[in-house]
Short mmCIF file of C-alpha atoms in Angstrom, two decimals:
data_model
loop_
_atom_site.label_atom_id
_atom_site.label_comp_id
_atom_site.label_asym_id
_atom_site.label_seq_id
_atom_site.Cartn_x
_atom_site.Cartn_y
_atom_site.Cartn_z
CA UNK M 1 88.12 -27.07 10.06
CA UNK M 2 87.16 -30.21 11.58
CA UNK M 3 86.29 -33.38 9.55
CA UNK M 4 82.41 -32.91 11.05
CA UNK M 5 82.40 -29.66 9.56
CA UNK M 6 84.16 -30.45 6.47
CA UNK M 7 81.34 -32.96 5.83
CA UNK M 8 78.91 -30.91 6.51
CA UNK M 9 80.12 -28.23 4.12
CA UNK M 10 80.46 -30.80 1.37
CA UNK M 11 76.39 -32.18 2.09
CA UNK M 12 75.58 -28.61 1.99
CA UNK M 13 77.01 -28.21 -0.80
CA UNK M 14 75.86 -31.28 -2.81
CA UNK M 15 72.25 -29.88 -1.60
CA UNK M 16 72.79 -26.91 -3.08
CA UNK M 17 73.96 -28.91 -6.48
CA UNK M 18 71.63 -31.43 -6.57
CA UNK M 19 68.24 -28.47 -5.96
CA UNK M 20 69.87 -25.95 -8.94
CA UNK M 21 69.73 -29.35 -11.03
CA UNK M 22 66.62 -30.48 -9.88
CA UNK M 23 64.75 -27.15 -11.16
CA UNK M 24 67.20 -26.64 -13.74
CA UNK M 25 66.04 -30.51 -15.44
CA UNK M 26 62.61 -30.38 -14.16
CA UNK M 27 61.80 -27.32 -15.39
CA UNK M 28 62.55 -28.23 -18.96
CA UNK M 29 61.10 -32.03 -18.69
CA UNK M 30 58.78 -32.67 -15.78
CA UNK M 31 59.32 -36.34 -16.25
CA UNK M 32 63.12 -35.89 -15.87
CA UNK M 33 64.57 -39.08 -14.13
CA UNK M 34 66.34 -38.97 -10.81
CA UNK M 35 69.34 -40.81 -12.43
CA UNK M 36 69.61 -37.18 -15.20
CA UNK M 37 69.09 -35.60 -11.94
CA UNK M 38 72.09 -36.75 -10.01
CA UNK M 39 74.17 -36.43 -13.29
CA UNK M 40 73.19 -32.84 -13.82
CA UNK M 41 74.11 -32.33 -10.51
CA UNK M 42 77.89 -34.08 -10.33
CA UNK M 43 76.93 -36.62 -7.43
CA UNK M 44 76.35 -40.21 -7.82
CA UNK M 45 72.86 -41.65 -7.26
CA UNK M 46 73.51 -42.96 -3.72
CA UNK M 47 74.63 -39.49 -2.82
CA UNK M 48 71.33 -38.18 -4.32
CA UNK M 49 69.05 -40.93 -2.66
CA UNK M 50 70.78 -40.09 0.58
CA UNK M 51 69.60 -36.59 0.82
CA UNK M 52 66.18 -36.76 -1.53
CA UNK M 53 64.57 -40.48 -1.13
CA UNK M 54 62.27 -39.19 -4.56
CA UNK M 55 61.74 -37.10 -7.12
CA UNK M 56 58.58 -35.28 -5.04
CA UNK M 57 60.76 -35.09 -1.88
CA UNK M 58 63.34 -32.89 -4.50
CA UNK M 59 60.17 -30.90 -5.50
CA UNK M 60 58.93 -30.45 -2.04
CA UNK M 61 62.23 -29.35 -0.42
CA UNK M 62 61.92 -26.57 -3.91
CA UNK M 63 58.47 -25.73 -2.53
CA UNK M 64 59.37 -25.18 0.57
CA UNK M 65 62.22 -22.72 -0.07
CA UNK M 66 59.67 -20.41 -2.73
CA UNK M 67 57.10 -20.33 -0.29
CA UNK M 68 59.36 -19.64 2.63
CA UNK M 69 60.37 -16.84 -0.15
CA UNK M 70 56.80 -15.80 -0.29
CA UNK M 71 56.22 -15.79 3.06
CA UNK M 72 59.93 -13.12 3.87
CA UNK M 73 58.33 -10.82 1.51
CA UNK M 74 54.79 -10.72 2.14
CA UNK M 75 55.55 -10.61 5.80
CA UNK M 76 56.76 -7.43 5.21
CA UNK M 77 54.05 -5.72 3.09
CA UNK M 78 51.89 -3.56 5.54
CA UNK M 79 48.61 -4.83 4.82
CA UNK M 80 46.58 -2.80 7.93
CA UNK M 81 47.86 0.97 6.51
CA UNK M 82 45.64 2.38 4.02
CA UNK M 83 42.67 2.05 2.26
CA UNK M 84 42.48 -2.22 1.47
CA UNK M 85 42.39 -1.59 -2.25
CA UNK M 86 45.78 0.30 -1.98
CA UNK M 87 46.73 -2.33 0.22
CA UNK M 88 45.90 -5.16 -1.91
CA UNK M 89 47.62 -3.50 -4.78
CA UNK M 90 51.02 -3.27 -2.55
CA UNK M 91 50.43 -6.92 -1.63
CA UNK M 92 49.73 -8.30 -5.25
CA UNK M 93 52.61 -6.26 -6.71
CA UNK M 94 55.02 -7.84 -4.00
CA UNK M 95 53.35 -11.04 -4.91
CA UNK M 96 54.36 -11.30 -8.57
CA UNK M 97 57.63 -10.33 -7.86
CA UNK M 98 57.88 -13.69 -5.71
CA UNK M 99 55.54 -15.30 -8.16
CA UNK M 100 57.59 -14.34 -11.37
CA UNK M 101 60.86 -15.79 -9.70
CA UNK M 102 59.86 -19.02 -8.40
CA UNK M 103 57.85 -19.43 -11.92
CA UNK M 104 59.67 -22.28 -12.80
CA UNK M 105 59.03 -24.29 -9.03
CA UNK M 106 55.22 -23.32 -9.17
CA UNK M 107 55.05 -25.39 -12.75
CA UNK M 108 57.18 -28.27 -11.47
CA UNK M 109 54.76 -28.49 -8.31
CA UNK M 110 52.22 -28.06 -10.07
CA UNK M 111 53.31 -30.85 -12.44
CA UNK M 112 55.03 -33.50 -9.52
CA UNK M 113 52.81 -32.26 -6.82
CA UNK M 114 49.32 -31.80 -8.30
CA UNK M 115 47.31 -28.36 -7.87
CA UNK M 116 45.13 -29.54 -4.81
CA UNK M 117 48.71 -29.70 -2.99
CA UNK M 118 49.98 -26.77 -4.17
CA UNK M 119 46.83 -25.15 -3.47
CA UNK M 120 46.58 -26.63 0.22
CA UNK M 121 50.19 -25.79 1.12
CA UNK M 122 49.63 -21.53 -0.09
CA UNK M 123 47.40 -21.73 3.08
CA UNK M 124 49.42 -19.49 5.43
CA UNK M 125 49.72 -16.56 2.11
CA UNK M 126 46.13 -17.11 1.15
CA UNK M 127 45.19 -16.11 5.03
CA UNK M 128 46.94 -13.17 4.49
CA UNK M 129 44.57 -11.63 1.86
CA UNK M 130 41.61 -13.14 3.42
CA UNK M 131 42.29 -10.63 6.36
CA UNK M 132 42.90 -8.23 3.96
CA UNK M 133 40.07 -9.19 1.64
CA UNK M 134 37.30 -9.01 4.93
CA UNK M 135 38.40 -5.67 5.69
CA UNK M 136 37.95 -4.22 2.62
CA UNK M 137 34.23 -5.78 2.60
CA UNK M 138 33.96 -4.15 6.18
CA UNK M 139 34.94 -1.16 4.91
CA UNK M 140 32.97 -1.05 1.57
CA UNK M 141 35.98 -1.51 -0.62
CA UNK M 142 35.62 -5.08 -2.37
CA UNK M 143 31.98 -6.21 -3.33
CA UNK M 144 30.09 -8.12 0.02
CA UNK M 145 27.50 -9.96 -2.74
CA UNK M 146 30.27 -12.61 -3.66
CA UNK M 147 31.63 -15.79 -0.78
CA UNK M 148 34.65 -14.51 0.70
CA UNK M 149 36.26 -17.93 -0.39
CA UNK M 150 35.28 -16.91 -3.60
CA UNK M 151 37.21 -13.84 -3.53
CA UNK M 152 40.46 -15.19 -1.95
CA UNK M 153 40.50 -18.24 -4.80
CA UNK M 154 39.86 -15.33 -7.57
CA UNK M 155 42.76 -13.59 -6.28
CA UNK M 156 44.73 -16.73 -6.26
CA UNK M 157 43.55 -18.22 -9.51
CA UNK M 158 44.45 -14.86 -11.90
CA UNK M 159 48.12 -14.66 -10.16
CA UNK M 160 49.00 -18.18 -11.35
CA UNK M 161 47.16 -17.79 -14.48
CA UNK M 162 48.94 -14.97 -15.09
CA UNK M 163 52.64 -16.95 -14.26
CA UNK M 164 51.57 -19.88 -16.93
CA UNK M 165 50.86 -16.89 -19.75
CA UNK M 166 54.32 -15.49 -19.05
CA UNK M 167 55.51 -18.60 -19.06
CA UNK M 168 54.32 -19.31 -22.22
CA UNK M 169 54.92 -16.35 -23.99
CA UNK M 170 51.06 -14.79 -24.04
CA UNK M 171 51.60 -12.01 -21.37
CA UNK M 172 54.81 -9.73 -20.87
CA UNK M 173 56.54 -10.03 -17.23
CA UNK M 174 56.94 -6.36 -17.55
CA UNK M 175 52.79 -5.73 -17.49
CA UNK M 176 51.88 -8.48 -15.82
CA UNK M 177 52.20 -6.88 -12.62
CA UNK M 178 49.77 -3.83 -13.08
CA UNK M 179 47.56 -6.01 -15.29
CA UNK M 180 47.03 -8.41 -12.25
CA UNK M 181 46.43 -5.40 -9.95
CA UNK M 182 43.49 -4.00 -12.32
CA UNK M 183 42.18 -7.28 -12.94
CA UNK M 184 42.13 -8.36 -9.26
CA UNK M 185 40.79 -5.16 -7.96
CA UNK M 186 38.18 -5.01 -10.89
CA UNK M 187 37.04 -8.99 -10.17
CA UNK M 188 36.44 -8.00 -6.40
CA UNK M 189 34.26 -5.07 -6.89
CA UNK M 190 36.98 -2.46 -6.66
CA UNK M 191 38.60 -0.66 -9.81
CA UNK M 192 41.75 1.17 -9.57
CA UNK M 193 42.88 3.07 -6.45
CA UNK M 194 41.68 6.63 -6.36
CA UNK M 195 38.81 5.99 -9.22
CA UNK M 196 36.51 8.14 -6.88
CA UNK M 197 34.13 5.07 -6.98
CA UNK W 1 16.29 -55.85 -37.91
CA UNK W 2 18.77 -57.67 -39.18
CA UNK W 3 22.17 -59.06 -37.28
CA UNK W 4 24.24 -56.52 -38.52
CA UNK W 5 21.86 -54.02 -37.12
CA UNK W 6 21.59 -55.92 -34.19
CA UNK W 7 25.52 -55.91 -33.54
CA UNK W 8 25.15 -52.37 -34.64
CA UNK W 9 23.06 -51.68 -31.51
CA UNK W 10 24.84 -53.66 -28.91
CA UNK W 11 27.99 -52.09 -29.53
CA UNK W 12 26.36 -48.61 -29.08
CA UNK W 13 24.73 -49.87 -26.25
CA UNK W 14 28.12 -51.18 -25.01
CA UNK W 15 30.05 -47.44 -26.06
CA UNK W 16 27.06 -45.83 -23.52
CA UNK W 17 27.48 -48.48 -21.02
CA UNK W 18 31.31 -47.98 -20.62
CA UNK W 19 31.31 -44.41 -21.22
CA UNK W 20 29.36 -43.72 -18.12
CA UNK W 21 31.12 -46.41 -16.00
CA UNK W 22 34.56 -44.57 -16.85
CA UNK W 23 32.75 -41.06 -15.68
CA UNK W 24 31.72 -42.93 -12.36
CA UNK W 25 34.66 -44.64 -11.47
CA UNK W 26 36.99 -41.80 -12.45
CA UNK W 27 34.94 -39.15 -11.07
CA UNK W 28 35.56 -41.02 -7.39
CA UNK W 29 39.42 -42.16 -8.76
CA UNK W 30 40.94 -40.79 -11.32
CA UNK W 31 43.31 -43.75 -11.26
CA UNK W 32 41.08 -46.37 -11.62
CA UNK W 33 41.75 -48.85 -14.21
CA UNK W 34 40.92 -50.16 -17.31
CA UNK W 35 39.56 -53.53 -15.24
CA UNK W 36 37.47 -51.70 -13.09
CA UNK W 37 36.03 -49.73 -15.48
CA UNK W 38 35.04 -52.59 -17.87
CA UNK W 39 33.71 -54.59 -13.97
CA UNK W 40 31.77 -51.28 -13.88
CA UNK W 41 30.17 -51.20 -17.26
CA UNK W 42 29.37 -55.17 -17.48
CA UNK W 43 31.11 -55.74 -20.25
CA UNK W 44 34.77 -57.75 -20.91
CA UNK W 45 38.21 -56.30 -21.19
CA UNK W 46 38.66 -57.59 -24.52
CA UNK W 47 35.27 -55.18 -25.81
CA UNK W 48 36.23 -52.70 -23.45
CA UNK W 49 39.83 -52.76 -25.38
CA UNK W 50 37.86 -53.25 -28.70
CA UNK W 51 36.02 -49.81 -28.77
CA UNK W 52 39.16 -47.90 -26.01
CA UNK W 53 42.67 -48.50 -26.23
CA UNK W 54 43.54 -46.66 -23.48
CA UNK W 55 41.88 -44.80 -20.43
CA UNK W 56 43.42 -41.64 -22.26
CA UNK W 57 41.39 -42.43 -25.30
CA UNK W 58 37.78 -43.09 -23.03
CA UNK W 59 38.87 -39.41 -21.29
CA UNK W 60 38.86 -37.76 -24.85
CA UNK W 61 36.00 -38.78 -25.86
CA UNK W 62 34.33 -38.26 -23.14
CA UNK W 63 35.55 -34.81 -23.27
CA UNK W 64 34.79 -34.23 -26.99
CA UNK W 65 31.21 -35.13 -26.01
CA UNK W 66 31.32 -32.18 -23.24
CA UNK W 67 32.94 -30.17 -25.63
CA UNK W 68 29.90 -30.81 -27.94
CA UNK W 69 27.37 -30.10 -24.95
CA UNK W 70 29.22 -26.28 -24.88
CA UNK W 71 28.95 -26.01 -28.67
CA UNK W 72 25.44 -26.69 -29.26
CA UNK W 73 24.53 -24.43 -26.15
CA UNK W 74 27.23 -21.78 -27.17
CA UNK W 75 26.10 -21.44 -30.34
CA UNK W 76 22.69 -21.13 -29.37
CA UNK W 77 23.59 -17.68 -27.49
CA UNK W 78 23.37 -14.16 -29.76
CA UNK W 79 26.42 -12.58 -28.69
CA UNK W 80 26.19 -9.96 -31.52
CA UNK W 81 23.00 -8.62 -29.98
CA UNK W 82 22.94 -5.47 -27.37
CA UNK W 83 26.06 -4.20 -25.11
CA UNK W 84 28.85 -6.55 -24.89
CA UNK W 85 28.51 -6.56 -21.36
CA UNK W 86 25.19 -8.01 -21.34
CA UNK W 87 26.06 -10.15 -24.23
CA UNK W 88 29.04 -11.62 -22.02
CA UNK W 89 26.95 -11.85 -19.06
CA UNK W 90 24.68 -14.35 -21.18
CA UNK W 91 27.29 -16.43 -21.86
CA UNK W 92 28.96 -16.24 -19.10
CA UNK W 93 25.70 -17.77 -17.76
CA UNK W 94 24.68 -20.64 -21.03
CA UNK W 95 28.44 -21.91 -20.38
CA UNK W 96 28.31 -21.97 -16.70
CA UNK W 97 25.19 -24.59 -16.96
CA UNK W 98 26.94 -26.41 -19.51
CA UNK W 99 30.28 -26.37 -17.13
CA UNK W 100 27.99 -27.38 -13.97
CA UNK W 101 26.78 -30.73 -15.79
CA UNK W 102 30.02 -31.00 -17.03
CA UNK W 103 31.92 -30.61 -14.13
CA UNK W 104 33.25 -34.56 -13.16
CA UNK W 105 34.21 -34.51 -17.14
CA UNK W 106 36.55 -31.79 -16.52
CA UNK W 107 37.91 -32.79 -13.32
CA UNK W 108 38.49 -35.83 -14.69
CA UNK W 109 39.85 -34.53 -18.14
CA UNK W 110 42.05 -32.43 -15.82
CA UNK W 111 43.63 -35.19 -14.27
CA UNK W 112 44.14 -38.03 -16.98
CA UNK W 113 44.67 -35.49 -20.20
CA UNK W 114 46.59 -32.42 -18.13
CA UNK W 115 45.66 -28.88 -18.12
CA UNK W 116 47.22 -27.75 -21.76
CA UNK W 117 45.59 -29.95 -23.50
CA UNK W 118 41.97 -29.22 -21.71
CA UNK W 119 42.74 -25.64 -22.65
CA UNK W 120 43.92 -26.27 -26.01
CA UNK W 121 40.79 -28.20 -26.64
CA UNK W 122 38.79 -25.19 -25.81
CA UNK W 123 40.15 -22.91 -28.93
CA UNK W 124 36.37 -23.29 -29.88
CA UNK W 125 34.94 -21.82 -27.07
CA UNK W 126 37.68 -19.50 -26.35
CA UNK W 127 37.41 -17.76 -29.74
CA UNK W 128 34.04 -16.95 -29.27
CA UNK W 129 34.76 -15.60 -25.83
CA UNK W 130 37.75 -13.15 -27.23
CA UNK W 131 35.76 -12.56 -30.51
CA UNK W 132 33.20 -10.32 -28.03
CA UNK W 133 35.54 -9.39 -25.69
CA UNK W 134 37.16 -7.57 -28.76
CA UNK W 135 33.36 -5.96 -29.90
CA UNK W 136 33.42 -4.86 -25.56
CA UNK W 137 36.88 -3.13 -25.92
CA UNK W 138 35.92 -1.31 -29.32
CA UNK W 139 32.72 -0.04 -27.69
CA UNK W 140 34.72 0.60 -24.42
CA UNK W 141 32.29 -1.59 -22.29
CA UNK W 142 35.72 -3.22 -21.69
CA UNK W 143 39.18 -2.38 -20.37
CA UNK W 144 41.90 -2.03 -23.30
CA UNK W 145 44.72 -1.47 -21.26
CA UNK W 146 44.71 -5.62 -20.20
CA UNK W 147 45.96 -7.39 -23.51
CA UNK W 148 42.91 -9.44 -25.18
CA UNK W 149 44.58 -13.05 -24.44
CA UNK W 150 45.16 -12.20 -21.06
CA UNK W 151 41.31 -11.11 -20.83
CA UNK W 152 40.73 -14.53 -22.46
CA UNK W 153 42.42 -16.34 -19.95
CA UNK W 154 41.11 -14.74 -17.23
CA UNK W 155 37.86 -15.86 -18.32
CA UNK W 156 38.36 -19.06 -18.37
CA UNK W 157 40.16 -19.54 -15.47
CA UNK W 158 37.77 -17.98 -13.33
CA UNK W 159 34.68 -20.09 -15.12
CA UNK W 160 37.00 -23.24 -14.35
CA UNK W 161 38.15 -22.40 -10.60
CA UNK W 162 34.24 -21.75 -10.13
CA UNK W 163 33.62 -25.66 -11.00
CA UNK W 164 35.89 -26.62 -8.37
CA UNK W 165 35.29 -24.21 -6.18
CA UNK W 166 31.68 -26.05 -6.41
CA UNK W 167 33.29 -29.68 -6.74
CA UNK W 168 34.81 -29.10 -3.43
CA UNK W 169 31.85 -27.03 -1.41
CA UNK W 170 33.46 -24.36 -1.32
CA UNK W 171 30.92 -22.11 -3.69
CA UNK W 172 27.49 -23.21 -3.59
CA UNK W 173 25.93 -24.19 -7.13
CA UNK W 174 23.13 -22.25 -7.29
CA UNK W 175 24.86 -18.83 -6.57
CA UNK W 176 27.34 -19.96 -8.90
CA UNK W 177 26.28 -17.85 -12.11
CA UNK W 178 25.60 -14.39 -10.98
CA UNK W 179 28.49 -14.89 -8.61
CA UNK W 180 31.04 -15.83 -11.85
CA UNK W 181 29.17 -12.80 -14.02
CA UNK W 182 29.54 -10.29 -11.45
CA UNK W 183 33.59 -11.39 -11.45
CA UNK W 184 34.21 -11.38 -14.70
CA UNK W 185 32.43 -8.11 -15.48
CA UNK W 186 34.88 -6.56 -12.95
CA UNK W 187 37.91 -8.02 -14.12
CA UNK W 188 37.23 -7.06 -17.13
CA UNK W 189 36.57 -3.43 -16.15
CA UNK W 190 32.83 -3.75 -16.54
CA UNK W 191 30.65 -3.85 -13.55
CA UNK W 192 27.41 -5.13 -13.56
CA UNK W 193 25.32 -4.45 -16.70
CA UNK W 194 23.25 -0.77 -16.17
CA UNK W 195 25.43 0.10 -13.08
CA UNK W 196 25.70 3.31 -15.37
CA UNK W 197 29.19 3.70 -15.66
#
């Protein structure tokens, strides 16, 4: 092993350290101080400054990675098979599963980053059930009386409501995924899959 | 009218002065400070500091007054009367008009206060909300599979998403209502009222 790649091992690894802290400290005290940060972590504060210049840098290198998450598994949810109600269901179910692991990262953004951010950077999963969403008003599915835009921030707004209960302790992370798929499909006009509507 | 009355009156007149001067000037900035506000309402830092400590403590009562708006009109809805459907579609649509003139308070209240406490400030509100959602779920006008809190939340959330939906033209105002009713209804597992279910 050269020295280079020694070097870069050991920054890769400090990386590593210093993001596992980051959500670790974060996620129990939102206010957490870089300096608890670094310590958490086992690097000093210039090594921590060098790779993160803030505490939202930290939170939007976290971001990144759960939406990069998002975006594996949602790519591979076939949205175009089906009726869109069943489709939606596959895609909301795959959803939470993303949604219920990166819990803790959504409430630091949320927190560090603000929810107009956090909103405005879910653009490229939002325009996945927006597609979704206009096909199943093409085809009759989901209700045509409500905006579109409507529809998609409905869809958005119960999945991260429904994080913060489990989070705090008001909805079970075992239910949460079926309970999301009935309320979602109910809120856009649709009911549950095979209800002979 | 004597000069205790008189000092009476100017510092009410001064409360109603700064009060909507900190609604202006955090409506367009929600970090605009304590100087700006009191530049805004024409009064001095030291009687600005006299009647609010902090911008926290003009927020909160700003938002106790809006809370007050949703009381009065809340209470003024029969929710005991007919289906629960119909009963929640009612006041789904009194707290929508309440929310609509409310809606820079919130944003605002959002922003300086943080979202727990805005919802933990609504335990009013929110217990009428669940007490009919439980009369719906009895009578079977409602879903019982969802747990009631969750049912709750979703509520709310989708009355509050609606407000900025609106804040940001991205729902128009006056479709607002039926738009939010329509929702809810479904997420609930209702549907409109007399879709004859």
């Amino acid at each position: 092993m050269t020295s280079a790649t020694r070097r870069r091992a050991d920054a890769e690894r400090n990386i590593e350290a210093i993001l596992d802290a980051a959500l670790t400290r974060l996620g129990r005290d939102p206010s957490a101080s870089m300096t608890e940060i670094a310590r958490a972590a086992g690097v000093g504060r210039v090594t921590l400054y060098g790779h993160f210049p803030s505490r939202e840098a930290l939170v939007d290198t976290l971001f990144d990675r759960s939406l990069a998450d998002a975006d594996a598994v949602l790519g591979a949810v076939d949205v175009d098979a089906g009726r869109a109600d069943e489709a939606l269901a596959r895609l909301v179910r795959s959803s939470w599963r993303v949604l219920d692991r990166q819990r803790t990262v959504l409430t630091v953004a949320l927190r560090v980053l603000g929810p107009e951010r956090v909103r405005d950077r879910h653009a490229g999963v939002l325009a996945r059930v927006e597609r979704l969403l206009r096909r199943g008003r093409d085809e009759g599915v989901f209700t045509a009386a409500a905006p579109p835009g409507w529809q998609v921030t409905a869809v958005y707004t119960l999945m991260h409501a429904a994080a913060l209960e489990v989070d705090e302790g008001r909805l079970d992370a075992a239910d949460a995924a079926e309970t999301l798929v009935s309320t979602i499909l109910g809120a856009l006009g649709g009911g549950p899959p095979g209800s002979g509507r």
